mmCIF file of C-alpha atoms in Angstrom:
data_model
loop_
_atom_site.group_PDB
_atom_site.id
_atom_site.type_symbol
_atom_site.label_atom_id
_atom_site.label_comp_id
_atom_site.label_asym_id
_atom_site.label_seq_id
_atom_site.Cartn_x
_atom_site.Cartn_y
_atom_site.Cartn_z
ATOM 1 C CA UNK E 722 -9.467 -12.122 17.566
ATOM 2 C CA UNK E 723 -8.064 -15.380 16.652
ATOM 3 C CA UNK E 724 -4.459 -15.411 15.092
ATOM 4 C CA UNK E 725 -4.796 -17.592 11.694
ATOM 5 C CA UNK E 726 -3.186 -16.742 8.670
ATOM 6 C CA UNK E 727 -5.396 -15.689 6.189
ATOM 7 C CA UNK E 728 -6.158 -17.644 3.139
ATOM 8 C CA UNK E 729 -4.814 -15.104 0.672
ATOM 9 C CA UNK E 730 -0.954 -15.824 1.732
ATOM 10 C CA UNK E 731 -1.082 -19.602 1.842
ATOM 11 C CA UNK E 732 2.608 -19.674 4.124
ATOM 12 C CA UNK E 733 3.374 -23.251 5.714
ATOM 13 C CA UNK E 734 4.804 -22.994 8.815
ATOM 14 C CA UNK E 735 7.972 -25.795 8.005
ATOM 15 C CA UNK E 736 11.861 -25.554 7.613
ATOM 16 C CA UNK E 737 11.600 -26.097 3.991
ATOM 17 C CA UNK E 738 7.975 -25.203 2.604
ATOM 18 C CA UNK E 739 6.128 -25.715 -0.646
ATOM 19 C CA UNK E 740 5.600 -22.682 -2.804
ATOM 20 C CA UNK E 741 2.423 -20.869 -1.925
ATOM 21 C CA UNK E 742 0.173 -22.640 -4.819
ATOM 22 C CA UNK E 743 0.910 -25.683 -7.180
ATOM 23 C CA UNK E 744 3.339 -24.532 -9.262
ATOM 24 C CA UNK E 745 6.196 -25.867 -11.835
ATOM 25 C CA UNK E 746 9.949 -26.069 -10.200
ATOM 26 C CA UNK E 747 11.789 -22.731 -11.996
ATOM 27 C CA UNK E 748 15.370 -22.212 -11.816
ATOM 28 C CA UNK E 749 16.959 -20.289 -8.880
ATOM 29 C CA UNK E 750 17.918 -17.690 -11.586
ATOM 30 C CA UNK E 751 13.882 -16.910 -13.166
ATOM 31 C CA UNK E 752 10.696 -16.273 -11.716
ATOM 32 C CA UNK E 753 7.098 -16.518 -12.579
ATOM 33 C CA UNK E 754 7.679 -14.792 -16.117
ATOM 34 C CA UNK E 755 6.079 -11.212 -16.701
ATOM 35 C CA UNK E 756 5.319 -10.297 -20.523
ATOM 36 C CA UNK E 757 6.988 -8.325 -22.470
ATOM 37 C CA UNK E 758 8.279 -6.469 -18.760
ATOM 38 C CA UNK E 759 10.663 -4.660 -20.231
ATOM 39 C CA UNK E 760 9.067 -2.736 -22.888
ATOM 40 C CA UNK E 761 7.714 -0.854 -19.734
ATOM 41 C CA UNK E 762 8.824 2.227 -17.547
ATOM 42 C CA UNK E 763 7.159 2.252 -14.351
ATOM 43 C CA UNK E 764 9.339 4.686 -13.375
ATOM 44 C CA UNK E 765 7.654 7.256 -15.560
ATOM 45 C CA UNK E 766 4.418 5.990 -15.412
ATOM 46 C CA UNK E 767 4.651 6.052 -11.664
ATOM 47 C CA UNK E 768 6.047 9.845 -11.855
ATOM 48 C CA UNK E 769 3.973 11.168 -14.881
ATOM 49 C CA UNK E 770 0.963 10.900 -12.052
ATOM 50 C CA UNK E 771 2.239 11.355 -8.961
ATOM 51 C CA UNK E 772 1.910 15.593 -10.342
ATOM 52 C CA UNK E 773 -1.750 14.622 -11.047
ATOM 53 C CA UNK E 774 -2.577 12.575 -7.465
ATOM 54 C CA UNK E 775 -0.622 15.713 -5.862
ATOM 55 C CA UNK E 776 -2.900 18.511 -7.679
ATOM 56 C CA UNK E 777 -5.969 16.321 -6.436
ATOM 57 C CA UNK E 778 -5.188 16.746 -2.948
ATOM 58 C CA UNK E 779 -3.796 19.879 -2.940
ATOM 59 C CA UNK E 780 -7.816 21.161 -4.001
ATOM 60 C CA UNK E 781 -9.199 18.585 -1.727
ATOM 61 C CA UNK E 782 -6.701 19.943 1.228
ATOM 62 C CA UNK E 783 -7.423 23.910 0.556
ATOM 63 C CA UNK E 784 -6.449 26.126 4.160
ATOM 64 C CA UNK E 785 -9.506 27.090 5.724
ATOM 65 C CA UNK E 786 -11.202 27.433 9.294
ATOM 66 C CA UNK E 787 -9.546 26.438 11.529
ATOM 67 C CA UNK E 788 -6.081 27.282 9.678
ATOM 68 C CA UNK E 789 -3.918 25.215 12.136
ATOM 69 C CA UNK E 790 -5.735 21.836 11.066
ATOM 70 C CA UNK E 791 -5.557 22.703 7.460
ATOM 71 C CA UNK E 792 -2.075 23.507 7.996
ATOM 72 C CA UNK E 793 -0.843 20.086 9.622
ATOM 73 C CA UNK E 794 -3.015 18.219 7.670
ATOM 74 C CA UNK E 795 -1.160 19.353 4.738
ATOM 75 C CA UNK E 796 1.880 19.043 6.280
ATOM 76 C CA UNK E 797 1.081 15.127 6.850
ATOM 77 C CA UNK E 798 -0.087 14.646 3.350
ATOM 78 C CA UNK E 799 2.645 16.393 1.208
ATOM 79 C CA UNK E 800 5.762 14.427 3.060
ATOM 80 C CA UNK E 801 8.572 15.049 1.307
ATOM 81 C CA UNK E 802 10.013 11.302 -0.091
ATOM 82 C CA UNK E 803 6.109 9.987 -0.351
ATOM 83 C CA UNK E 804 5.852 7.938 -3.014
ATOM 84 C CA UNK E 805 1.754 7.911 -3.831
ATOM 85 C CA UNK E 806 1.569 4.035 -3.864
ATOM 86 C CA UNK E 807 -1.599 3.136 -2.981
ATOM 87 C CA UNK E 808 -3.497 5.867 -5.204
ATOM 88 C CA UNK E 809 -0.711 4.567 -7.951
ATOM 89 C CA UNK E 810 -1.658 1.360 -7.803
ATOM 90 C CA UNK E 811 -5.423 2.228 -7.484
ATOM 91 C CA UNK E 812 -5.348 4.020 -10.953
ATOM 92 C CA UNK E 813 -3.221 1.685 -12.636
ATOM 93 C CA UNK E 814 -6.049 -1.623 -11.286
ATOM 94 C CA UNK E 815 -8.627 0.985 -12.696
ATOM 95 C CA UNK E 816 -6.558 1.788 -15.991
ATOM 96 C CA UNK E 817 -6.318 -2.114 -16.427
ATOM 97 C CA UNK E 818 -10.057 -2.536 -17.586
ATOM 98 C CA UNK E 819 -9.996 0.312 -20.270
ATOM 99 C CA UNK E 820 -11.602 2.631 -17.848
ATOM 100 C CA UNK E 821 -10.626 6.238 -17.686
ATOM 101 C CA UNK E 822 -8.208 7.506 -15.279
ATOM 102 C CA UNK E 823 -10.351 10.292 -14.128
ATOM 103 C CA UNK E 824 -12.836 7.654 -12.628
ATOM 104 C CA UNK E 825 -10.683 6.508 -10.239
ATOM 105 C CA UNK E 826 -8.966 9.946 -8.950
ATOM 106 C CA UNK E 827 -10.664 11.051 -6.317
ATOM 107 C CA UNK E 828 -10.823 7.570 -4.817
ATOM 108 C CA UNK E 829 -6.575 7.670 -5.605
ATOM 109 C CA UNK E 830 -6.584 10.850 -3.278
ATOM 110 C CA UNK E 831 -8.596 9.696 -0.789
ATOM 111 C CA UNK E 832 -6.569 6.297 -0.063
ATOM 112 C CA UNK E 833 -3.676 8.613 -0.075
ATOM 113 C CA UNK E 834 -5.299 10.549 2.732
ATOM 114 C CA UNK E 835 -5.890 7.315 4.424
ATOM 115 C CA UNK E 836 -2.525 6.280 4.356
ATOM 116 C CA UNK E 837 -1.195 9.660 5.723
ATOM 117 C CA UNK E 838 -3.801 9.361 8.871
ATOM 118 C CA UNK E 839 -2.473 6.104 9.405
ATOM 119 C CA UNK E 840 1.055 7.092 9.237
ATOM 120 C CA UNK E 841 -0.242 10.015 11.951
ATOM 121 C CA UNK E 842 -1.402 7.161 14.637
ATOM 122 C CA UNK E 843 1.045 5.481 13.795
ATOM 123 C CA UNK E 844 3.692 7.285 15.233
ATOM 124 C CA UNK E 845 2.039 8.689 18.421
ATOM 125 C CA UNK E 846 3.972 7.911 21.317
ATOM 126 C CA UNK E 847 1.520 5.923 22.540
ATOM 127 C CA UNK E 848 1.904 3.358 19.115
ATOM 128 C CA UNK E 849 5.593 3.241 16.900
ATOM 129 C CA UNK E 850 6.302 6.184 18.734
ATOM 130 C CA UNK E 851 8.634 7.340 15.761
ATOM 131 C CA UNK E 852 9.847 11.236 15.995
ATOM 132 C CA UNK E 853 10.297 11.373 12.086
ATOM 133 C CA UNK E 854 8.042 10.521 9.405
ATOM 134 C CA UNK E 855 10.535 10.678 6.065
ATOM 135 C CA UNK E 856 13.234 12.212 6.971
ATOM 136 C CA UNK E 857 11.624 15.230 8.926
ATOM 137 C CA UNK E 858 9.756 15.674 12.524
ATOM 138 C CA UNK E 859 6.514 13.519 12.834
ATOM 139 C CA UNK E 860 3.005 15.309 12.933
ATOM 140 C CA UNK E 861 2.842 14.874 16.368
ATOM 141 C CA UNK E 862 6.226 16.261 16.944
ATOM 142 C CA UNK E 863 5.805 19.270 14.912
ATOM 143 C CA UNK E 864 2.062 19.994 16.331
ATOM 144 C CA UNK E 865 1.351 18.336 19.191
ATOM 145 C CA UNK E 866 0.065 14.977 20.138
ATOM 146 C CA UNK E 867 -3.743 16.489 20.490
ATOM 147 C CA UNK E 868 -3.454 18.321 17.167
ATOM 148 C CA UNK E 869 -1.569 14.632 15.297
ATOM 149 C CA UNK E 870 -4.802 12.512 16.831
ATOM 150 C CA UNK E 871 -7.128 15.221 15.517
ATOM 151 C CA UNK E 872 -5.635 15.248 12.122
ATOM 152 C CA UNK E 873 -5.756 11.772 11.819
ATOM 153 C CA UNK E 874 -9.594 11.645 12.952
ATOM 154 C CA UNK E 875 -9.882 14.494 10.290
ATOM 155 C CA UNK E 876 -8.277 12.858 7.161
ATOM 156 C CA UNK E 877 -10.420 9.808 7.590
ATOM 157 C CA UNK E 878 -13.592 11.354 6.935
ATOM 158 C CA UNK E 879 -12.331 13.541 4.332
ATOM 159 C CA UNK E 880 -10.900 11.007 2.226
ATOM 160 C CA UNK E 881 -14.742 9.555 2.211
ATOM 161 C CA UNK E 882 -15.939 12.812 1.348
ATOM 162 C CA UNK E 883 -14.129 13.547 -1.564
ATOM 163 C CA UNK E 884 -14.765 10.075 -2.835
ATOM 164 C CA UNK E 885 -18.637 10.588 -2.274
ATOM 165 C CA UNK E 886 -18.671 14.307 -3.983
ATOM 166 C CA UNK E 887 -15.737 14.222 -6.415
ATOM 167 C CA UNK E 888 -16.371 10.495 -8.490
ATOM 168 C CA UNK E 889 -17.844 11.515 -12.115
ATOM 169 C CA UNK E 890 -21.547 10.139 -12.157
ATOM 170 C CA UNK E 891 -21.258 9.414 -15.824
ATOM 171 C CA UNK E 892 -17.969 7.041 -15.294
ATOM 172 C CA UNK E 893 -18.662 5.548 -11.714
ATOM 173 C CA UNK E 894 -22.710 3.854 -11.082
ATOM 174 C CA UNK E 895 -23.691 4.241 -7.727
ATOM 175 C CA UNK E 896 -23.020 0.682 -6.749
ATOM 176 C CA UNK E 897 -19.531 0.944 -7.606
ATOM 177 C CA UNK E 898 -18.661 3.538 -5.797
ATOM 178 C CA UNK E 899 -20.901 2.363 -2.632
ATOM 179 C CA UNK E 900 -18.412 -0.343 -2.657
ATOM 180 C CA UNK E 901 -15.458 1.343 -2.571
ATOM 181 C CA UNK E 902 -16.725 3.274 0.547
ATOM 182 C CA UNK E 903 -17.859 0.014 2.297
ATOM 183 C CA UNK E 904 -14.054 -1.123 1.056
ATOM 184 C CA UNK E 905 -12.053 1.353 2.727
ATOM 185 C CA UNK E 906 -14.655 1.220 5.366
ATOM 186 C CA UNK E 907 -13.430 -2.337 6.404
ATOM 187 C CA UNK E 908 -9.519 -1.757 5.315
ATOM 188 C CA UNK E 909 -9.238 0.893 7.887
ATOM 189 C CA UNK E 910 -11.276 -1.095 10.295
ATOM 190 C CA UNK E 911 -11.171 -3.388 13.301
ATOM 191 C CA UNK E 912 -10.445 -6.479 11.338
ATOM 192 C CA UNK E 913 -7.919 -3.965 9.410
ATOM 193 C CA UNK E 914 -5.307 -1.880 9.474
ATOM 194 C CA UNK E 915 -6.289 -1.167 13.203
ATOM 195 C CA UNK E 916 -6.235 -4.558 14.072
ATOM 196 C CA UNK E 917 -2.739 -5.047 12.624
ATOM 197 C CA UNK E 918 -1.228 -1.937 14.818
ATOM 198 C CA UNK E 919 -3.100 -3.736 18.206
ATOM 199 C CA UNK E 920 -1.102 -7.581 16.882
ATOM 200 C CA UNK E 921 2.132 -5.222 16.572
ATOM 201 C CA UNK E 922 1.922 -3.473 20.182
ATOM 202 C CA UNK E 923 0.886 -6.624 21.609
ATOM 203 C CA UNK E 924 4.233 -8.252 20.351
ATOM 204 C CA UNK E 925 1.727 -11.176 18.568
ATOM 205 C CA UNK E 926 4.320 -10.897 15.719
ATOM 206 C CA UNK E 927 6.972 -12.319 17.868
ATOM 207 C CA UNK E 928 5.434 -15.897 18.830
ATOM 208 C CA UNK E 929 6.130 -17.372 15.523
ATOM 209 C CA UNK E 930 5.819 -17.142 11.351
ATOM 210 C CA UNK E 931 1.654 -17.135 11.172
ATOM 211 C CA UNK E 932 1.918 -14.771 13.723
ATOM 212 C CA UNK E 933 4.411 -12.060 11.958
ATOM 213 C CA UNK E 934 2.647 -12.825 8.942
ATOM 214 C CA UNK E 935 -0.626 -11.952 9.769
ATOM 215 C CA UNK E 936 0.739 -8.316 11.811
ATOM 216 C CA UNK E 937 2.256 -7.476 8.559
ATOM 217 C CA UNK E 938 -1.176 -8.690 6.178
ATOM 218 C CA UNK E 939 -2.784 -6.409 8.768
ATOM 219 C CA UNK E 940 -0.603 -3.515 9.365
ATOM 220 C CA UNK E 941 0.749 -2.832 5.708
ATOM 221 C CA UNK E 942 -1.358 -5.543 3.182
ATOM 222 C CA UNK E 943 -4.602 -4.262 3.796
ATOM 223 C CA UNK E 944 -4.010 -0.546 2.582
ATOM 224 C CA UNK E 945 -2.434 -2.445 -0.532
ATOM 225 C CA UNK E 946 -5.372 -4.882 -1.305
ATOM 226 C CA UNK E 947 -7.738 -1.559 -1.156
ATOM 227 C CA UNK E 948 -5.759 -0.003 -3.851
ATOM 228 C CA UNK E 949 -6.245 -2.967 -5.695
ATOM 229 C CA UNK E 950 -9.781 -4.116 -5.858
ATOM 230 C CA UNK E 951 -11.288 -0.172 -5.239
ATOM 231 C CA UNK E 952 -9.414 0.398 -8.834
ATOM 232 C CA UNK E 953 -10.484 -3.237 -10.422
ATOM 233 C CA UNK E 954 -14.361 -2.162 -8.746
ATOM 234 C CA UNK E 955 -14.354 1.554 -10.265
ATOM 235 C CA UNK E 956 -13.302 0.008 -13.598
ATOM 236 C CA UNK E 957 -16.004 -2.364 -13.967
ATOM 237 C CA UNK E 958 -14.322 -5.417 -12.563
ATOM 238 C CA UNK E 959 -16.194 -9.162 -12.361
ATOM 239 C CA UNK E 960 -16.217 -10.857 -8.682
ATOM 240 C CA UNK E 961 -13.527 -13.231 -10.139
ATOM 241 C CA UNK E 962 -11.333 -10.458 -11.181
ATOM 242 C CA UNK E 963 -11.600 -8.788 -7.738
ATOM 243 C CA UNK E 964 -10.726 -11.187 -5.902
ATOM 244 C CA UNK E 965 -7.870 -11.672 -8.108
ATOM 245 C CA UNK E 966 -6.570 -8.342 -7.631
ATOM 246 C CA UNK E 967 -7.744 -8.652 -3.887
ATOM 247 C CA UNK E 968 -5.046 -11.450 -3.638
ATOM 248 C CA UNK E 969 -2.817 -9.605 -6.069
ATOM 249 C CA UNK E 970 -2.405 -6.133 -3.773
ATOM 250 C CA UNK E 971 -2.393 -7.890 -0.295
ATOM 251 C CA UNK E 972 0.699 -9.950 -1.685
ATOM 252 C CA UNK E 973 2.545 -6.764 -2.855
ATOM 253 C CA UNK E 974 1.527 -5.112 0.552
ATOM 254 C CA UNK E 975 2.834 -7.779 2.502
ATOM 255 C CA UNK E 976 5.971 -8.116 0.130
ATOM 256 C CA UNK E 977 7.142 -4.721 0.395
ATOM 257 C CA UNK E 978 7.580 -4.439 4.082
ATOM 258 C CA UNK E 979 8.915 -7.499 4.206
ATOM 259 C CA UNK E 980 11.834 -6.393 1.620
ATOM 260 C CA UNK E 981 12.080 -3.602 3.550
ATOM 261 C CA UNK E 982 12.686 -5.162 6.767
ATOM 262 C CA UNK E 983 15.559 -7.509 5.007
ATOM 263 C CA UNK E 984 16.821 -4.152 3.845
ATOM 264 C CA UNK E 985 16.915 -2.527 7.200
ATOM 265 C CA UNK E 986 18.276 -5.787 9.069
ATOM 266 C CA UNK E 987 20.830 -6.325 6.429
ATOM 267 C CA UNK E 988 22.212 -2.928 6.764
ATOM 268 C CA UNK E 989 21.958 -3.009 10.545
ATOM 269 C CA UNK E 990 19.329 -0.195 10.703
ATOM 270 C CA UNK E 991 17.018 -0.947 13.903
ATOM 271 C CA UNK E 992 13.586 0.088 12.319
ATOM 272 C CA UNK E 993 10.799 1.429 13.069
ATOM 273 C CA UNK E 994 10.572 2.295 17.255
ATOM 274 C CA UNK E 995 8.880 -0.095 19.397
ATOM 275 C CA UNK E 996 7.617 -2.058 16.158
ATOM 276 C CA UNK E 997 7.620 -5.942 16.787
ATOM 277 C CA UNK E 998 6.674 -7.297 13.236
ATOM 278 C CA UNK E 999 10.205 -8.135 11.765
ATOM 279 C CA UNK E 1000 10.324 -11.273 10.202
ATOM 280 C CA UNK E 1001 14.161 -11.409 10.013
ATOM 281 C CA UNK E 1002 14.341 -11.235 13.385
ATOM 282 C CA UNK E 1003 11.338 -13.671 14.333
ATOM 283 C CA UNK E 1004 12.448 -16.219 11.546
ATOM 284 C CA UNK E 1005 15.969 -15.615 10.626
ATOM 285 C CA UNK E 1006 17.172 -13.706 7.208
ATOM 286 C CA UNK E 1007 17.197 -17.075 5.430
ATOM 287 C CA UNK E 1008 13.260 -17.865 5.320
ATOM 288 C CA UNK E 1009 12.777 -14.072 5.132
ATOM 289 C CA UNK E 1010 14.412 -14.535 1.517
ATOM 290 C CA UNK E 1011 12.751 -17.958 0.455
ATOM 291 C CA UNK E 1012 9.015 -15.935 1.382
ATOM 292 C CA UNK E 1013 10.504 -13.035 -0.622
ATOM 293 C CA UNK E 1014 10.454 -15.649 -3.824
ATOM 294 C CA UNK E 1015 7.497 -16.920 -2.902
ATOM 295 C CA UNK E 1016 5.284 -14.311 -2.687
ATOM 296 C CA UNK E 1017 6.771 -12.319 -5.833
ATOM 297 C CA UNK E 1018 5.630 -15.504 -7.961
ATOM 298 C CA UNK E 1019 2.097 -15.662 -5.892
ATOM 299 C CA UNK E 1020 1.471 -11.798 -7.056
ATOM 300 C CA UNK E 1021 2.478 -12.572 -10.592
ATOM 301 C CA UNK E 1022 0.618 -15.498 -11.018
ATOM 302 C CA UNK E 1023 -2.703 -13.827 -9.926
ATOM 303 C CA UNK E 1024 -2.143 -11.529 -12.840
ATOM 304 C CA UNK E 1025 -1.777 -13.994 -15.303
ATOM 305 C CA UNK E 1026 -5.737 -14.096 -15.636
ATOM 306 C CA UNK E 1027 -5.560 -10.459 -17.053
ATOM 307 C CA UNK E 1028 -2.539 -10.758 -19.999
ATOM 308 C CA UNK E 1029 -4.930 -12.353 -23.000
ATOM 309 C CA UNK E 1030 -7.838 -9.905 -22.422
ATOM 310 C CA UNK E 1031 -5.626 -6.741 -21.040
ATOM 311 C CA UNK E 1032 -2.584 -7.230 -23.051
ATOM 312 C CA UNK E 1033 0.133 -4.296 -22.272
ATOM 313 C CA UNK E 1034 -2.542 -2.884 -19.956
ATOM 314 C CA UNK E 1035 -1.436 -5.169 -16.844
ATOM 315 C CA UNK E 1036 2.237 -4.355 -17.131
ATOM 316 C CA UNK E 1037 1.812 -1.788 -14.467
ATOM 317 C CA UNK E 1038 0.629 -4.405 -11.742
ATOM 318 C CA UNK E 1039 3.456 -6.560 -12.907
ATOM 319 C CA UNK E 1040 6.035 -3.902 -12.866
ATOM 320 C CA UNK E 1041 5.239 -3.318 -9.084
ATOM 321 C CA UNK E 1042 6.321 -6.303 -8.036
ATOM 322 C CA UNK E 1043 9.511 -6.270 -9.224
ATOM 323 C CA UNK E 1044 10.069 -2.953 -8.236
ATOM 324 C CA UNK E 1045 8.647 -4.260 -4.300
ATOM 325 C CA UNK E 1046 11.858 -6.920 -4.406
ATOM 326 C CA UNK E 1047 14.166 -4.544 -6.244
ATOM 327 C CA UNK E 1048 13.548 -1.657 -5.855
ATOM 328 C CA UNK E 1049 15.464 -0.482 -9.218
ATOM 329 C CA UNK E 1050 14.825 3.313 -9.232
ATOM 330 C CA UNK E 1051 13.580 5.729 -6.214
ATOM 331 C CA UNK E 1052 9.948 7.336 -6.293
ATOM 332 C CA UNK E 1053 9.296 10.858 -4.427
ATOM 333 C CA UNK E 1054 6.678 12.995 -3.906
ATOM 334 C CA UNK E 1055 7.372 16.583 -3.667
ATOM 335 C CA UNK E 1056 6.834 18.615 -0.825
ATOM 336 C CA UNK E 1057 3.809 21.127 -0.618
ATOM 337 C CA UNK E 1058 2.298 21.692 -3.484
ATOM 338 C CA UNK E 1059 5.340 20.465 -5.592
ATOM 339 C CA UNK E 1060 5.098 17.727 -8.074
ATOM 340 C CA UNK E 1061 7.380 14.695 -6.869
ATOM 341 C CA UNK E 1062 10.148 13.032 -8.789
ATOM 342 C CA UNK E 1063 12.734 10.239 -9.410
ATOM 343 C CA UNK E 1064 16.186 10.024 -8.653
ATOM 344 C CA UNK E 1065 18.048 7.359 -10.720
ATOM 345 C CA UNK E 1066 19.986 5.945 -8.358
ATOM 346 C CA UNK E 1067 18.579 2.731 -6.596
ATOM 347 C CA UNK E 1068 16.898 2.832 -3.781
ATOM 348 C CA UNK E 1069 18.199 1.726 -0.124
ATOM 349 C CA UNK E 1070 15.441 0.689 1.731
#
């Protein structure tokens, strides 16, 4: 596989770059302007149906033969401190075209249990080899490394499933929803989220800024773009506006782990084990900032194509990526079976 950036974060590789795309010069003190931003909560919007994501895969993740896979599947899906992102961010791509939320549910579940199996592999031994997941022991630590590979193999195909069975014929036509399968299909994939973790063990993220780049497009935007475009494709979304929120997702993917990782390095926190793909460290804390900017106004300015037709409707999509740079409120889901929450206070990392 050949390591080139990918067209949808147009980085330069100089001391002092352009901005991603032709834009006007702002002041240091503004970005890329979002309408009417505060009239909106994403905090309770986020919350209101994290309750509603949780009830989904709580029926979807019922005990049964054998019990002991049930059991740690559930126990890798209800984390305690998961936030429900990507089936978030699915609904609210889905909301955005006047489409009901119940269309894009099961599909929100499902790319939940996606992102759990991937957390699962992710912190084998053999990977990250990290001993907690949130706060508590890893699958693998609390079941075994056969049982944590097993679960992960397991969640996979039963986040297809449920899309496959549980979609409402009369909301979703079968070409939609055949290309949301062939979507997660490829996001989870070789020239995914798999090929990310292989550019992260290999220490590819090291060598340079298109290298880092691409681990973290890989590793952490993919799951994000999914989210995006599966919502914009059950709603009824043109080509143009997929690839729109294609862009859109991949760029708040991206820009979330990399706030994280000023977050961690700023506060002297080592990260995740044996994980290579820190762009503080590989380009120093003061580019990591200036791509910060730069890909906050690159998100907002592929959603500009939605405000005349939307209206209030994209302020969800907006509000993430302020909240991916800010991080003004926390977001947790509950553990087993319990609704999740919000603490006021601001979040650390």
């Amino acid at each position: 596989m050949s390591l080139s950036i990918s067209s949808f974060l147009l980085i330069p590789k100089t001391p002092t770059p352009p901005r991603l795309l032709s834009m006007p010069p702002r002041s240091s003190s503004s970005s890329t302007p979002t309408p009417a931003s505060t009239s909106f909560d994403l905090r309770s919007y986020w919350t209101s149906l994290i309750p509603v994501i949780d009830s989904e895969l709580d029926t979807a993740l019922t005990v049964r033969y054998p019990d002991k896979m049930y059991e740690a599947m559930r126990y890798s899906v209800f984390c305690g401190g998961a936030k429900r992102a990507p089936p978030v961010m699915c609904i609210a791509s889905c909301e955005l075209f006047g489409t009901p939320l119940a269309a894009a549910l099961p599909t929100a579940a499902a790319l939940e249990m996606i992102h759990a199996a991937s957390h699962v592999h992710d912190d084998l031994p053999c990977m990250d080899a990290a001993p907690l997941r949130r706060g508590r022991p890893s699958t693998h630590v609390q079941y075994g490394e056969d049982v944590a590979i097993l679960v992960g193999d397991s969640l996979f195909p039963l986040g297809f499933t449920h899309v496959v069975t549980k979609t409402p014929a009369d909301l979703v036509p079968p070409q939609a929803l055949l290309s949301v399968l062939k979507e997660i299909a490829r996001t989870v994939g070789y020239t995914g989220m798999a090929a990310g973790q292989l550019l992260d063990l290999s220490g590819a993220a090291a060598s340079g800024e298109v290298e880092v780049l691409l681990v973290l497009e890989k590793k952490f935007g993919e799951l994000a773009e999914c989210s995006a475009v599966c919502g914009g494709m059950l709603g009824g979304a043109g080509e143009d506006d997929q690839a729109a929120l294609r862009r859109y997702g991949r760029t708040v993917g991206v820009l979330y782990e990399l706030v994280d990782d000023v977050l961690m390095e700023s506060n002297g926190q080592a990260g995740k084990m044996r994980s290579n793909a820190s762009v503080v460290r590989t380009l120093g804390m003061g580019r990591a900032l200036e791509l910060v900017e730069q890909l906050r106004d690159k998100a907002k300015l592929e959603l500009q194509r939605f405000g005349d037709q939307y209206g209030d409707r994209v302020l969800p999509l907006y509000s993430f990526v302020d909240y991916a740079v800010e991080r003004g409120f926390m977001v947790e889901g509950g553990e087993e079976g319990v609704p999740g929450g919000a603490a006021s206070a601001a979040a650390s990392s």
